[in-house]
mmCIF file of C-alpha atoms and ligand atoms in Angstrom:
data_model
loop_
_atom_site.group_PDB
_atom_site.id
_atom_site.type_symbol
_atom_site.label_atom_id
_atom_site.label_comp_id
_atom_site.label_asym_id
_atom_site.label_seq_id
_atom_site.Cartn_x
_atom_site.Cartn_y
_atom_site.Cartn_z
ATOM 1 C CA MET A 17 0.000 0.000 0.000
ATOM 2 C CA ASP A 18 1.590 3.205 -1.141
ATOM 3 C CA SER A 19 0.406 6.376 0.570
ATOM 4 C CA VAL A 20 -3.215 5.247 0.584
ATOM 5 C CA THR A 21 -5.913 7.602 1.830
ATOM 6 C CA LYS A 22 -9.621 6.947 2.188
ATOM 7 C CA ARG A 23 -11.947 9.869 2.596
ATOM 8 C CA TYR A 24 -15.622 8.901 2.879
ATOM 9 C CA PRO A 25 -18.208 11.106 1.126
ATOM 10 C CA ASP A 26 -19.112 12.804 4.445
ATOM 11 C CA GLY A 27 -15.507 14.000 4.772
ATOM 12 C CA THR A 28 -14.334 11.430 7.350
ATOM 13 C CA VAL A 29 -10.701 10.546 6.750
ATOM 14 C CA ALA A 30 -10.715 6.847 7.708
ATOM 15 C CA VAL A 31 -7.200 6.074 6.449
ATOM 16 C CA ASP A 32 -4.510 8.705 6.090
ATOM 17 C CA ARG A 33 -1.523 8.192 3.755
ATOM 18 C CA LEU A 34 -0.930 4.612 4.801
ATOM 19 C CA THR A 35 2.188 2.943 3.418
ATOM 20 C CA LEU A 36 2.716 -0.737 4.186
ATOM 21 C CA GLU A 37 4.675 -3.566 2.619
ATOM 22 C CA ILE A 38 2.780 -6.727 3.431
ATOM 23 C CA PRO A 39 5.011 -9.803 3.169
ATOM 24 C CA ASP A 40 3.970 -12.909 1.271
ATOM 25 C CA ARG A 41 3.019 -16.142 2.988
ATOM 26 C CA SER A 42 2.899 -14.804 6.521
ATOM 27 C CA ILE A 43 0.403 -13.179 8.878
ATOM 28 C CA THR A 44 0.319 -9.383 8.973
ATOM 29 C CA VAL A 45 -1.893 -7.974 11.715
ATOM 30 C CA LEU A 46 -3.559 -4.551 11.650
ATOM 31 C CA VAL A 47 -4.273 -3.532 15.240
ATOM 32 C CA GLY A 48 -5.553 -0.367 16.831
ATOM 33 C CA PRO A 49 -8.472 1.168 18.724
ATOM 34 C CA SER A 50 -12.010 1.107 17.353
ATOM 35 C CA GLY A 51 -12.534 3.517 14.465
ATOM 36 C CA CYS A 52 -8.862 3.821 13.511
ATOM 37 C CA GLY A 53 -9.471 2.574 9.964
ATOM 38 C CA LYS A 54 -8.625 -1.152 10.139
ATOM 39 C CA THR A 55 -11.739 -2.401 8.374
ATOM 40 C CA THR A 56 -11.484 0.322 5.744
ATOM 41 C CA THR A 57 -7.874 -0.682 5.061
ATOM 42 C CA LEU A 58 -8.784 -4.351 4.748
ATOM 43 C CA ARG A 59 -11.679 -3.601 2.421
ATOM 44 C CA MET A 60 -9.498 -1.525 0.155
ATOM 45 C CA ILE A 61 -7.369 -4.630 -0.403
ATOM 46 C CA ASN A 62 -10.286 -6.504 -2.014
ATOM 47 C CA ARG A 63 -11.817 -3.331 -3.418
ATOM 48 C CA MET A 64 -14.991 -3.407 -1.385
ATOM 49 C CA VAL A 65 -13.851 0.151 -0.668
ATOM 50 C CA GLU A 66 -11.952 2.196 -3.260
ATOM 51 C CA PRO A 67 -9.075 4.410 -2.068
ATOM 52 C CA SER A 68 -9.381 8.165 -2.548
ATOM 53 C CA GLU A 69 -5.648 8.542 -3.103
ATOM 54 C CA GLY A 70 -2.591 6.324 -3.368
ATOM 55 C CA THR A 71 -2.074 2.924 -4.931
ATOM 56 C CA ILE A 72 -2.309 -0.669 -3.800
ATOM 57 C CA LEU A 73 -0.168 -3.205 -5.630
ATOM 58 C CA LEU A 74 -0.510 -6.958 -5.481
ATOM 59 C CA ASP A 75 2.599 -8.776 -6.697
ATOM 60 C CA GLY A 76 3.595 -5.502 -8.338
ATOM 61 C CA GLU A 77 0.265 -5.101 -10.195
ATOM 62 C CA ASP A 78 -1.993 -2.135 -9.525
ATOM 63 C CA LEU A 79 -5.249 -3.447 -8.031
ATOM 64 C CA GLN A 80 -7.186 -0.859 -10.013
ATOM 65 C CA ARG A 81 -6.270 -2.653 -13.226
ATOM 66 C CA GLN A 82 -7.590 -6.015 -12.092
ATOM 67 C CA PRO A 83 -11.211 -7.037 -12.579
ATOM 68 C CA VAL A 84 -12.962 -7.048 -9.202
ATOM 69 C CA THR A 85 -14.339 -10.572 -9.662
ATOM 70 C CA THR A 86 -10.912 -12.098 -10.357
ATOM 71 C CA LEU A 87 -9.485 -10.173 -7.442
ATOM 72 C CA ARG A 88 -12.130 -11.340 -4.959
ATOM 73 C CA ARG A 89 -11.658 -14.939 -6.022
ATOM 74 C CA SER A 90 -7.999 -14.682 -5.112
ATOM 75 C CA MET A 91 -8.896 -13.398 -1.651
ATOM 76 C CA GLY A 92 -10.816 -15.237 1.048
ATOM 77 C CA TYR A 93 -12.689 -12.976 3.458
ATOM 78 C CA VAL A 94 -13.613 -13.864 7.037
ATOM 79 C CA ILE A 95 -15.650 -11.602 9.316
ATOM 80 C CA GLN A 96 -16.874 -11.579 12.903
ATOM 81 C CA ASN A 97 -19.867 -13.893 13.473
ATOM 82 C CA ALA A 98 -18.780 -15.781 10.352
ATOM 83 C CA GLY A 99 -21.511 -14.337 8.077
ATOM 84 C CA LEU A 100 -22.847 -17.765 7.159
ATOM 85 C CA PHE A 101 -25.920 -18.444 5.030
ATOM 86 C CA GLN A 102 -28.465 -19.336 7.715
ATOM 87 C CA HIS A 103 -30.705 -21.416 5.445
ATOM 88 C CA ARG A 104 -27.917 -23.644 4.142
ATOM 89 C CA THR A 105 -26.238 -26.592 5.835
ATOM 90 C CA ILE A 106 -22.645 -26.286 6.995
ATOM 91 C CA LEU A 107 -21.423 -28.468 4.159
ATOM 92 C CA ASP A 108 -23.301 -26.365 1.591
ATOM 93 C CA ASN A 109 -22.042 -23.137 3.147
ATOM 94 C CA ILE A 110 -18.474 -24.270 2.554
ATOM 95 C CA ALA A 111 -19.236 -25.798 -0.859
ATOM 96 C CA THR A 112 -20.782 -22.543 -2.127
ATOM 97 C CA VAL A 113 -17.542 -21.078 -3.422
ATOM 98 C CA PRO A 114 -16.275 -24.157 -5.318
ATOM 99 C CA ARG A 115 -19.789 -24.425 -6.809
ATOM 100 C CA MET A 116 -19.653 -20.796 -7.909
ATOM 101 C CA LEU A 117 -16.304 -21.484 -9.508
ATOM 102 C CA GLY A 118 -17.976 -24.169 -11.606
ATOM 103 C CA ARG A 119 -16.962 -27.331 -9.824
ATOM 104 C CA GLY A 120 -19.452 -30.179 -9.795
ATOM 105 C CA LYS A 121 -21.727 -30.735 -6.823
ATOM 106 C CA GLN A 122 -19.988 -33.944 -5.740
ATOM 107 C CA LYS A 123 -16.474 -32.480 -6.085
ATOM 108 C CA SER A 124 -17.508 -29.347 -4.189
ATOM 109 C CA ARG A 125 -18.899 -31.387 -1.318
ATOM 110 C CA GLU A 126 -15.763 -33.500 -1.171
ATOM 111 C CA ARG A 127 -13.704 -30.335 -0.965
ATOM 112 C CA ALA A 128 -15.996 -28.982 1.763
ATOM 113 C CA ALA A 129 -15.635 -32.182 3.808
ATOM 114 C CA GLU A 130 -11.853 -32.002 3.464
ATOM 115 C CA LEU A 131 -11.880 -28.390 4.692
ATOM 116 C CA MET A 132 -14.073 -29.229 7.674
ATOM 117 C CA GLU A 133 -11.415 -31.661 8.780
ATOM 118 C CA ARG A 134 -8.681 -29.102 8.161
ATOM 119 C CA VAL A 135 -10.294 -26.522 10.464
ATOM 120 C CA GLY A 136 -11.022 -29.086 13.161
ATOM 121 C CA LEU A 137 -14.751 -29.658 12.644
ATOM 122 C CA ASP A 138 -16.294 -33.091 13.023
ATOM 123 C CA ALA A 139 -17.768 -34.399 9.773
ATOM 124 C CA SER A 140 -21.086 -35.067 11.549
ATOM 125 C CA LEU A 141 -21.677 -31.293 11.773
ATOM 126 C CA GLY A 142 -21.907 -31.022 7.982
ATOM 127 C CA LYS A 143 -25.659 -31.670 7.925
ATOM 128 C CA ARG A 144 -26.465 -29.062 10.559
ATOM 129 C CA TYR A 145 -27.497 -25.450 10.034
ATOM 130 C CA PRO A 146 -25.435 -22.518 11.381
ATOM 131 C CA TYR A 147 -27.773 -21.833 14.328
ATOM 132 C CA GLN A 148 -27.117 -25.380 15.543
ATOM 133 C CA LEU A 149 -23.405 -24.642 16.025
ATOM 134 C CA SER A 150 -21.530 -22.814 18.796
ATOM 135 C CA GLY A 151 -19.936 -19.448 18.042
ATOM 136 C CA GLY A 152 -16.489 -21.020 17.857
ATOM 137 C CA GLN A 153 -17.671 -23.727 15.471
ATOM 138 C CA GLN A 154 -19.339 -21.120 13.246
ATOM 139 C CA GLN A 155 -16.064 -19.185 13.092
ATOM 140 C CA ARG A 156 -14.309 -22.362 11.954
ATOM 141 C CA VAL A 157 -16.907 -22.760 9.195
ATOM 142 C CA GLY A 158 -16.198 -19.145 8.187
ATOM 143 C CA VAL A 159 -12.496 -19.946 7.876
ATOM 144 C CA ALA A 160 -13.205 -23.164 5.936
ATOM 145 C CA ARG A 161 -15.447 -21.275 3.530
ATOM 146 C CA ALA A 162 -12.808 -18.608 2.962
ATOM 147 C CA LEU A 163 -10.268 -21.330 2.176
ATOM 148 C CA ALA A 164 -12.590 -23.202 -0.174
ATOM 149 C CA ALA A 165 -11.313 -21.608 -3.376
ATOM 150 C CA ASP A 166 -7.731 -22.019 -2.142
ATOM 151 C CA PRO A 167 -7.028 -18.286 -2.485
ATOM 152 C CA PRO A 168 -3.440 -17.081 -1.991
ATOM 153 C CA VAL A 169 -4.670 -14.193 0.185
ATOM 154 C CA LEU A 170 -6.893 -14.360 3.262
ATOM 155 C CA LEU A 171 -8.432 -11.209 4.731
ATOM 156 C CA MET A 172 -9.755 -11.612 8.262
ATOM 157 C CA ASP A 173 -11.682 -8.847 10.059
ATOM 158 C CA GLU A 174 -11.849 -9.461 13.826
ATOM 159 C CA PRO A 175 -12.850 -13.062 13.140
ATOM 160 C CA PHE A 176 -12.400 -14.251 16.733
ATOM 161 C CA SER A 177 -13.590 -11.195 18.659
ATOM 162 C CA ALA A 178 -17.081 -12.470 19.439
ATOM 163 C CA VAL A 179 -16.078 -15.747 21.125
ATOM 164 C CA ASP A 180 -14.977 -16.332 24.714
ATOM 165 C CA PRO A 181 -11.255 -16.319 25.597
ATOM 166 C CA VAL A 182 -10.848 -20.102 25.810
ATOM 167 C CA VAL A 183 -12.467 -20.731 22.430
ATOM 168 C CA ARG A 184 -10.546 -17.793 20.983
ATOM 169 C CA LYS A 185 -7.244 -19.306 22.043
ATOM 170 C CA GLY A 186 -8.238 -22.570 20.329
ATOM 171 C CA LEU A 187 -9.124 -20.709 17.121
ATOM 172 C CA GLN A 188 -5.839 -18.781 17.197
ATOM 173 C CA ASP A 189 -3.797 -21.965 17.652
ATOM 174 C CA GLU A 190 -5.752 -23.575 14.827
ATOM 175 C CA LEU A 191 -5.084 -20.608 12.530
ATOM 176 C CA LEU A 192 -1.341 -20.816 13.229
ATOM 177 C CA ARG A 193 -1.407 -24.545 12.508
ATOM 178 C CA ILE A 194 -3.342 -24.084 9.261
ATOM 179 C CA GLN A 195 -0.983 -21.294 8.253
ATOM 180 C CA ASP A 196 2.005 -23.585 8.876
ATOM 181 C CA GLU A 197 0.476 -26.074 6.449
ATOM 182 C CA LEU A 198 -0.897 -23.720 3.803
ATOM 183 C CA GLY A 199 1.374 -20.654 3.875
ATOM 184 C CA LYS A 200 -1.253 -18.092 2.852
ATOM 185 C CA THR A 201 -0.724 -14.343 2.804
ATOM 186 C CA ILE A 202 -2.994 -13.331 5.663
ATOM 187 C CA VAL A 203 -4.036 -9.825 6.652
ATOM 188 C CA PHE A 204 -5.686 -10.072 10.053
ATOM 189 C CA VAL A 205 -7.536 -7.231 11.782
ATOM 190 C CA THR A 206 -8.001 -7.094 15.552
ATOM 191 C CA HIS A 207 -8.305 -4.534 18.346
ATOM 192 C CA ASP A 208 -6.648 -6.990 20.761
ATOM 193 C CA ILE A 209 -2.917 -6.373 21.066
ATOM 194 C CA ASP A 210 -2.275 -9.777 22.658
ATOM 195 C CA GLU A 211 -3.906 -11.469 19.684
ATOM 196 C CA ALA A 212 -1.785 -9.310 17.362
ATOM 197 C CA ILE A 213 1.412 -10.296 19.154
ATOM 198 C CA LYS A 214 0.510 -13.970 19.163
ATOM 199 C CA LEU A 215 -0.498 -14.225 15.503
ATOM 200 C CA GLY A 216 1.493 -11.585 13.660
ATOM 201 C CA THR A 217 4.765 -12.063 11.867
ATOM 202 C CA MET A 218 4.472 -8.335 11.271
ATOM 203 C CA VAL A 219 2.161 -6.025 13.220
ATOM 204 C CA ALA A 220 0.888 -2.641 12.028
ATOM 205 C CA VAL A 221 -0.292 -0.513 14.956
ATOM 206 C CA MET A 222 -2.756 2.135 13.765
ATOM 207 C CA ARG A 223 -3.943 5.185 15.631
ATOM 208 C CA THR A 224 -7.177 7.145 15.425
ATOM 209 C CA GLY A 225 -7.335 9.110 12.202
ATOM 210 C CA GLY A 226 -6.113 6.149 10.140
ATOM 211 C CA ARG A 227 -2.401 6.803 10.631
ATOM 212 C CA LEU A 228 0.247 4.166 10.979
ATOM 213 C CA ALA A 229 1.950 4.378 14.383
ATOM 214 C CA GLN A 230 4.436 1.517 13.960
ATOM 215 C CA PHE A 231 5.035 -1.452 11.659
ATOM 216 C CA ALA A 232 7.336 -4.073 13.163
ATOM 217 C CA PRO A 233 7.654 -7.716 14.233
ATOM 218 C CA PRO A 234 5.988 -8.281 17.624
ATOM 219 C CA ALA A 235 9.240 -8.708 19.582
ATOM 220 C CA GLU A 236 10.426 -5.357 18.285
ATOM 221 C CA LEU A 237 7.147 -3.649 19.219
ATOM 222 C CA LEU A 238 7.657 -4.916 22.748
ATOM 223 C CA SER A 239 11.303 -3.877 22.976
ATOM 224 C CA ASP A 240 11.157 -0.606 21.048
ATOM 225 C CA PRO A 241 7.684 0.963 20.926
ATOM 226 C CA ALA A 242 7.865 3.943 18.572
ATOM 227 C CA ASP A 243 6.119 6.395 20.898
ATOM 228 C CA ASP A 244 3.910 6.816 23.976
ATOM 229 C CA PHE A 245 0.788 5.815 22.079
ATOM 230 C CA VAL A 246 2.232 2.443 21.063
ATOM 231 C CA GLU A 247 3.702 1.910 24.524
ATOM 232 C CA ASP A 248 0.338 2.596 26.195
ATOM 233 C CA PHE A 249 -1.437 0.391 23.702
ATOM 234 C CA LEU A 250 0.933 -2.511 24.405
ATOM 235 C CA GLY A 251 0.116 -2.356 28.112
ATOM 236 C CA ALA A 252 2.028 -3.743 31.064
ATOM 237 C CA ASP A 253 4.744 -6.422 31.323
ATOM 238 C CA ARG A 254 6.386 -5.657 27.992
ATOM 239 C CA GLY A 255 9.719 -7.081 29.126
ATOM 240 C CA ILE A 256 8.289 -10.343 30.404
ATOM 241 C CA ARG A 257 6.053 -10.776 27.347
ATOM 242 C CA ARG A 258 8.998 -10.235 25.019
ATOM 243 C CA LEU A 259 10.732 -13.237 26.581
ATOM 244 C CA SER A 260 8.187 -15.472 24.859
ATOM 245 C CA PHE A 261 10.075 -14.786 21.601
ATOM 246 C CA PHE A 262 13.322 -16.281 22.912
ATOM 247 C CA PRO A 263 13.792 -20.070 22.986
ATOM 248 C CA SER A 264 14.765 -21.866 26.163
ATOM 249 C CA ALA A 265 16.807 -24.455 24.246
ATOM 250 C CA ALA A 266 20.144 -22.805 25.023
ATOM 251 C CA LEU A 267 19.671 -22.977 28.804
ATOM 252 C CA GLU A 268 22.333 -25.133 30.354
ATOM 253 C CA LEU A 269 20.687 -27.856 32.401
ATOM 254 C CA THR A 270 22.314 -29.678 35.259
ATOM 255 C CA THR A 271 21.389 -33.145 36.467
ATOM 256 C CA GLY A 272 23.501 -32.928 39.636
ATOM 257 C CA PRO A 273 20.587 -32.338 42.010
ATOM 258 C CA VAL A 274 18.296 -34.935 40.337
ATOM 259 C CA VAL A 275 17.873 -38.230 42.216
ATOM 260 C CA ARG A 276 15.490 -41.125 41.959
ATOM 261 C CA ALA A 277 13.296 -41.944 44.918
ATOM 262 C CA ASP A 278 15.025 -45.332 45.211
ATOM 263 C CA ALA A 279 18.509 -43.795 45.024
ATOM 264 C CA GLY A 280 21.237 -45.600 46.922
ATOM 265 C CA ALA A 281 23.670 -43.977 49.295
ATOM 266 C CA GLU A 282 26.203 -43.670 46.494
ATOM 267 C CA GLN A 283 23.930 -41.548 44.290
ATOM 268 C CA LEU A 284 22.937 -39.406 47.245
ATOM 269 C CA ALA A 285 26.580 -38.809 48.014
ATOM 270 C CA ALA A 286 27.127 -37.758 44.401
ATOM 271 C CA ALA A 287 24.396 -35.149 44.777
ATOM 272 C CA ASP A 288 25.934 -33.913 48.004
ATOM 273 C CA GLY A 289 26.227 -30.160 48.256
ATOM 274 C CA ALA A 290 22.976 -29.244 46.526
ATOM 275 C CA ALA A 291 20.636 -27.162 48.679
ATOM 276 C CA HIS A 292 17.693 -29.138 47.339
ATOM 277 C CA LEU A 293 17.379 -32.357 45.408
ATOM 278 C CA LEU A 294 14.759 -33.034 42.788
ATOM 279 C CA VAL A 295 13.268 -36.465 43.438
ATOM 280 C CA THR A 296 11.878 -38.456 40.513
ATOM 281 C CA ASP A 297 10.128 -41.799 40.285
ATOM 282 C CA ALA A 298 11.716 -44.837 38.625
ATOM 283 C CA ASP A 299 10.395 -43.537 35.299
ATOM 284 C CA ASP A 300 12.198 -40.177 35.746
ATOM 285 C CA ARG A 301 8.988 -38.260 36.273
ATOM 286 C CA PRO A 302 9.305 -35.453 38.832
ATOM 287 C CA LEU A 303 7.880 -36.004 42.333
ATOM 288 C CA GLY A 304 9.109 -32.914 44.167
ATOM 289 C CA TRP A 305 12.000 -31.205 45.897
ATOM 290 C CA ALA A 306 13.592 -32.537 49.064
ATOM 291 C CA ALA A 307 15.967 -30.876 51.505
ATOM 292 C CA PRO A 308 19.134 -32.931 52.122
ATOM 293 C CA ASP A 309 18.031 -33.457 55.771
ATOM 294 C CA ASP A 310 15.018 -35.431 54.613
ATOM 295 C CA LEU A 311 17.302 -37.477 52.423
ATOM 296 C CA SER A 312 19.518 -38.829 55.158
ATOM 297 C CA ALA A 313 16.343 -40.347 56.570
ATOM 298 C CA GLY A 314 16.657 -42.639 53.561
ATOM 299 C CA ASP A 315 12.980 -42.478 52.768
ATOM 300 C CA LEU A 316 12.650 -40.073 49.867
ATOM 301 C CA ALA A 317 9.262 -40.952 48.512
ATOM 302 C CA ALA A 318 7.602 -40.724 51.887
ATOM 303 C CA GLY A 319 9.559 -37.605 52.836
ATOM 304 C CA ARG A 320 7.798 -34.288 52.738
ATOM 305 C CA LEU A 321 8.502 -33.132 49.215
ATOM 306 C CA LEU A 322 8.045 -29.544 48.128
ATOM 307 C CA PRO A 323 5.992 -29.095 44.935
ATOM 308 C CA TYR A 324 8.070 -28.724 41.766
ATOM 309 C CA GLY A 325 5.760 -26.255 40.046
ATOM 310 C CA ARG A 326 5.089 -26.447 36.343
ATOM 311 C CA PRO A 327 8.004 -27.933 34.373
ATOM 312 C CA PHE A 328 9.072 -26.505 31.009
ATOM 313 C CA VAL A 329 10.125 -28.252 27.813
ATOM 314 C CA PRO A 330 13.422 -26.868 26.446
ATOM 315 C CA GLY A 331 13.224 -26.497 22.681
ATOM 316 C CA THR A 332 9.440 -26.111 22.732
ATOM 317 C CA ASP A 333 8.898 -23.555 25.482
ATOM 318 C CA SER A 334 10.253 -20.023 25.588
ATOM 319 C CA LEU A 335 12.493 -18.283 28.108
ATOM 320 C CA ARG A 336 9.294 -16.779 29.498
ATOM 321 C CA ALA A 337 7.981 -20.259 30.328
ATOM 322 C CA ALA A 338 11.308 -21.260 31.909
ATOM 323 C CA LEU A 339 11.372 -18.099 34.016
ATOM 324 C CA ASP A 340 7.794 -18.694 35.096
ATOM 325 C CA CYS A 341 8.727 -22.223 36.236
ATOM 326 C CA ALA A 342 11.651 -20.913 38.262
ATOM 327 C CA VAL A 343 9.545 -18.159 39.829
ATOM 328 C CA LEU A 344 6.832 -20.658 40.791
ATOM 329 C CA SER A 345 9.314 -23.176 42.173
ATOM 330 C CA PRO A 346 9.804 -22.983 45.962
ATOM 331 C CA THR A 347 13.518 -23.653 45.445
ATOM 332 C CA GLY A 348 14.027 -21.113 42.659
ATOM 333 C CA TRP A 349 15.021 -23.912 40.285
ATOM 334 C CA ALA A 350 13.007 -24.721 37.169
ATOM 335 C CA VAL A 351 12.471 -28.347 36.185
ATOM 336 C CA ALA A 352 13.069 -29.279 32.542
ATOM 337 C CA VAL A 353 11.272 -32.270 31.038
ATOM 338 C CA ASP A 354 11.130 -33.869 27.601
ATOM 339 C CA THR A 355 7.882 -34.034 25.657
ATOM 340 C CA ASP A 356 7.005 -37.253 27.523
ATOM 341 C CA GLY A 357 7.318 -35.511 30.881
ATOM 342 C CA ARG A 358 10.609 -37.155 31.904
ATOM 343 C CA VAL A 359 13.078 -34.967 33.765
ATOM 344 C CA THR A 360 16.075 -33.915 31.650
ATOM 345 C CA GLY A 361 17.620 -31.593 34.246
ATOM 346 C CA VAL A 362 17.096 -28.497 36.347
ATOM 347 C CA VAL A 363 18.165 -24.888 35.916
ATOM 348 C CA SER A 364 18.506 -22.092 38.466
ATOM 349 C CA GLN A 365 16.800 -18.715 38.411
ATOM 350 C CA GLN A 366 20.256 -17.219 38.217
ATOM 351 C CA ALA A 367 21.157 -19.189 35.062
ATOM 352 C CA ILE A 368 17.860 -18.123 33.483
ATOM 353 C CA GLY A 369 18.652 -14.518 34.430
ATOM 354 C CA GLU A 370 21.982 -14.798 32.632
ATOM 355 C CA ALA A 371 20.274 -16.249 29.537
ATOM 356 C CA ILE A 372 17.839 -13.311 29.583
ATOM 357 C CA ARG A 373 20.704 -10.822 29.681
ATOM 358 C CA THR A 374 22.388 -12.605 26.770
ATOM 359 C CA ALA A 375 19.112 -12.592 24.817
ATOM 360 C CA HIS A 376 18.669 -8.856 25.411
ATOM 361 C CA GLY A 377 22.222 -8.211 24.294
ATOM 362 C CA ALA A 378 21.592 -10.117 21.068
ATOM 363 C CA GLY A 379 18.797 -7.740 20.007
ATOM 364 C CA ASN A 380 15.472 -8.947 18.720
ATOM 365 C CA PRO A 381 15.025 -12.607 17.899
ATOM 366 C CA GLY A 382 14.118 -13.820 14.445
ATOM 367 C CA ASP A 383 10.525 -14.960 14.474
ATOM 368 C CA ALA A 384 10.504 -18.754 14.289
ATOM 369 C CA ARG A 385 7.217 -18.620 12.379
ATOM 370 C CA ALA A 386 8.735 -16.376 9.712
ATOM 371 C CA GLU A 387 11.762 -18.561 9.162
ATOM 372 C CA GLU A 388 10.272 -21.223 6.992
ATOM 373 C CA PRO A 389 8.975 -19.366 3.933
ATOM 374 C CA ALA A 390 11.861 -16.940 3.473
ATOM 375 C CA ASP A 391 10.288 -15.884 0.226
ATOM 376 C CA ILE A 392 9.276 -12.375 1.235
ATOM 377 C CA THR A 393 7.964 -10.914 -1.959
ATOM 378 C CA LYS A 394 6.959 -7.363 -1.243
ATOM 379 C CA VAL A 395 3.662 -6.019 -2.382
ATOM 380 C CA ALA A 396 5.205 -2.664 -3.170
ATOM 381 C CA PRO A 397 8.291 -2.610 -5.423
HETATM 382 N N1 ADP B 405 -19.205 4.240 4.985
HETATM 383 C C1 ADP B 405 -18.680 5.135 5.806
HETATM 384 N N2 ADP B 405 -19.009 6.446 5.708
HETATM 385 C C2 ADP B 405 -18.470 7.378 6.545
HETATM 386 N N3 ADP B 405 -17.588 7.087 7.504
HETATM 387 C C3 ADP B 405 -17.231 5.785 7.670
HETATM 388 C C4 ADP B 405 -17.751 4.753 6.844
HETATM 389 N N4 ADP B 405 -17.217 3.572 7.237
HETATM 390 C C5 ADP B 405 -16.401 3.871 8.257
HETATM 391 N N5 ADP B 405 -16.405 5.195 8.522
HETATM 392 C C6 ADP B 405 -15.611 5.913 9.536
HETATM 393 O O1 ADP B 405 -14.235 5.724 9.226
HETATM 394 C C7 ADP B 405 -13.489 5.532 10.401
HETATM 395 C C8 ADP B 405 -12.765 4.192 10.333
HETATM 396 O O2 ADP B 405 -13.718 3.149 10.366
HETATM 397 P P1 ADP B 405 -13.307 1.622 10.300
HETATM 398 O O3 ADP B 405 -12.414 1.412 9.154
HETATM 399 O O4 ADP B 405 -14.557 0.818 10.343
HETATM 400 O O5 ADP B 405 -12.484 1.470 11.664
HETATM 401 P P2 ADP B 405 -12.117 0.156 12.520
HETATM 402 O O6 ADP B 405 -12.360 -1.031 11.695
HETATM 403 O O7 ADP B 405 -10.690 0.372 12.898
HETATM 404 O O8 ADP B 405 -12.994 0.220 13.745
HETATM 405 C C9 ADP B 405 -14.463 5.680 11.559
HETATM 406 O O9 ADP B 405 -14.423 6.999 12.012
HETATM 407 C C10 ADP B 405 -15.789 5.361 10.928
HETATM 408 O O10 ADP B 405 -16.837 5.985 11.594
HETATM 409 MG MG1 MG B 406 -13.578 -2.713 12.066
#
């Protein structure tokens, strides 16, 4: 988008000289307070709204020169409350687009069934009508319908805003999973900064009057907000939240203080010197922390163990998760487990603190989600 302005007939300037380069095959989030021009911006991309000034290019081609019908077919559109056809079954709602594109009835239904599975809907729901589905399920149908024509671009306008937080989290996770598989170019509108930070590879923060306040990857927004408006909009705990963009894989684990409940005197002697020992069962699953005094009693399992808090998985979880474990742990040590829940070691709050300082020194992390499709074709030349 190159210096795009939208002035509505009544004089309202909804979008003011907006310039954005939206990368291919990743999620770009437009976020900002109500009325700041997000919907208008999104609708200019599929020409439901025409800009008053400026140009929008798609793969280097001016949108104005493309027939609206071709353009809309290349762009799926998802809105709040899904916008489903109330008098059609779920399967027919999703099959509508392939049918419109001239596919046969059978083929269209097959495609619809495939998409239901993709968005996590049980096939048995296909015969129902929209009112017979929960809000979250309807939103999934909306996403499936938008994907039906397999468009390269997906425009999503506050698609998850009307559902409760638990369902919303499920829908967000599902979108990230689908995006991993399909690699669409997604422009996602929300007023929820946490949603923007979770989903966006790039985030455009807009302010009232349709002006761009900052365009940056989420970790950079958190570390370097452009001004007071962006900082206020991001809210509290910026530093802690930014840690979720750093992996915990590099933390150095120690197994010194880890003992099995049936440990012999020899193993206990080897762990000598630790202020606390992490006791595991014979399968290496954590049981709790013991003070060395309890250990000499020689009865670990029955001893009064301190809770070990919530363990983290190095490689999967972030530094934020590791820090949280250490903070919750009564000993100040975080417990690391593998994906099966078996203890791989422990790490002190101090070691995590050092890793955080190193991470800060290294600047902003590359976004793991952006790494895979490195093909960042810019919309503007
Ligand atoms: N059709 C319209 N005519 C006049 N003003 C409009 C129209 N649509 C939106 N607006 C105004 O443009 C501004 C931006 O609206 P919108 O893009 O819907 O914001 P957002 O999606 O961020 O809430 C608001 O002040 C809104 O009232
Ligand atoms: Mg809106």
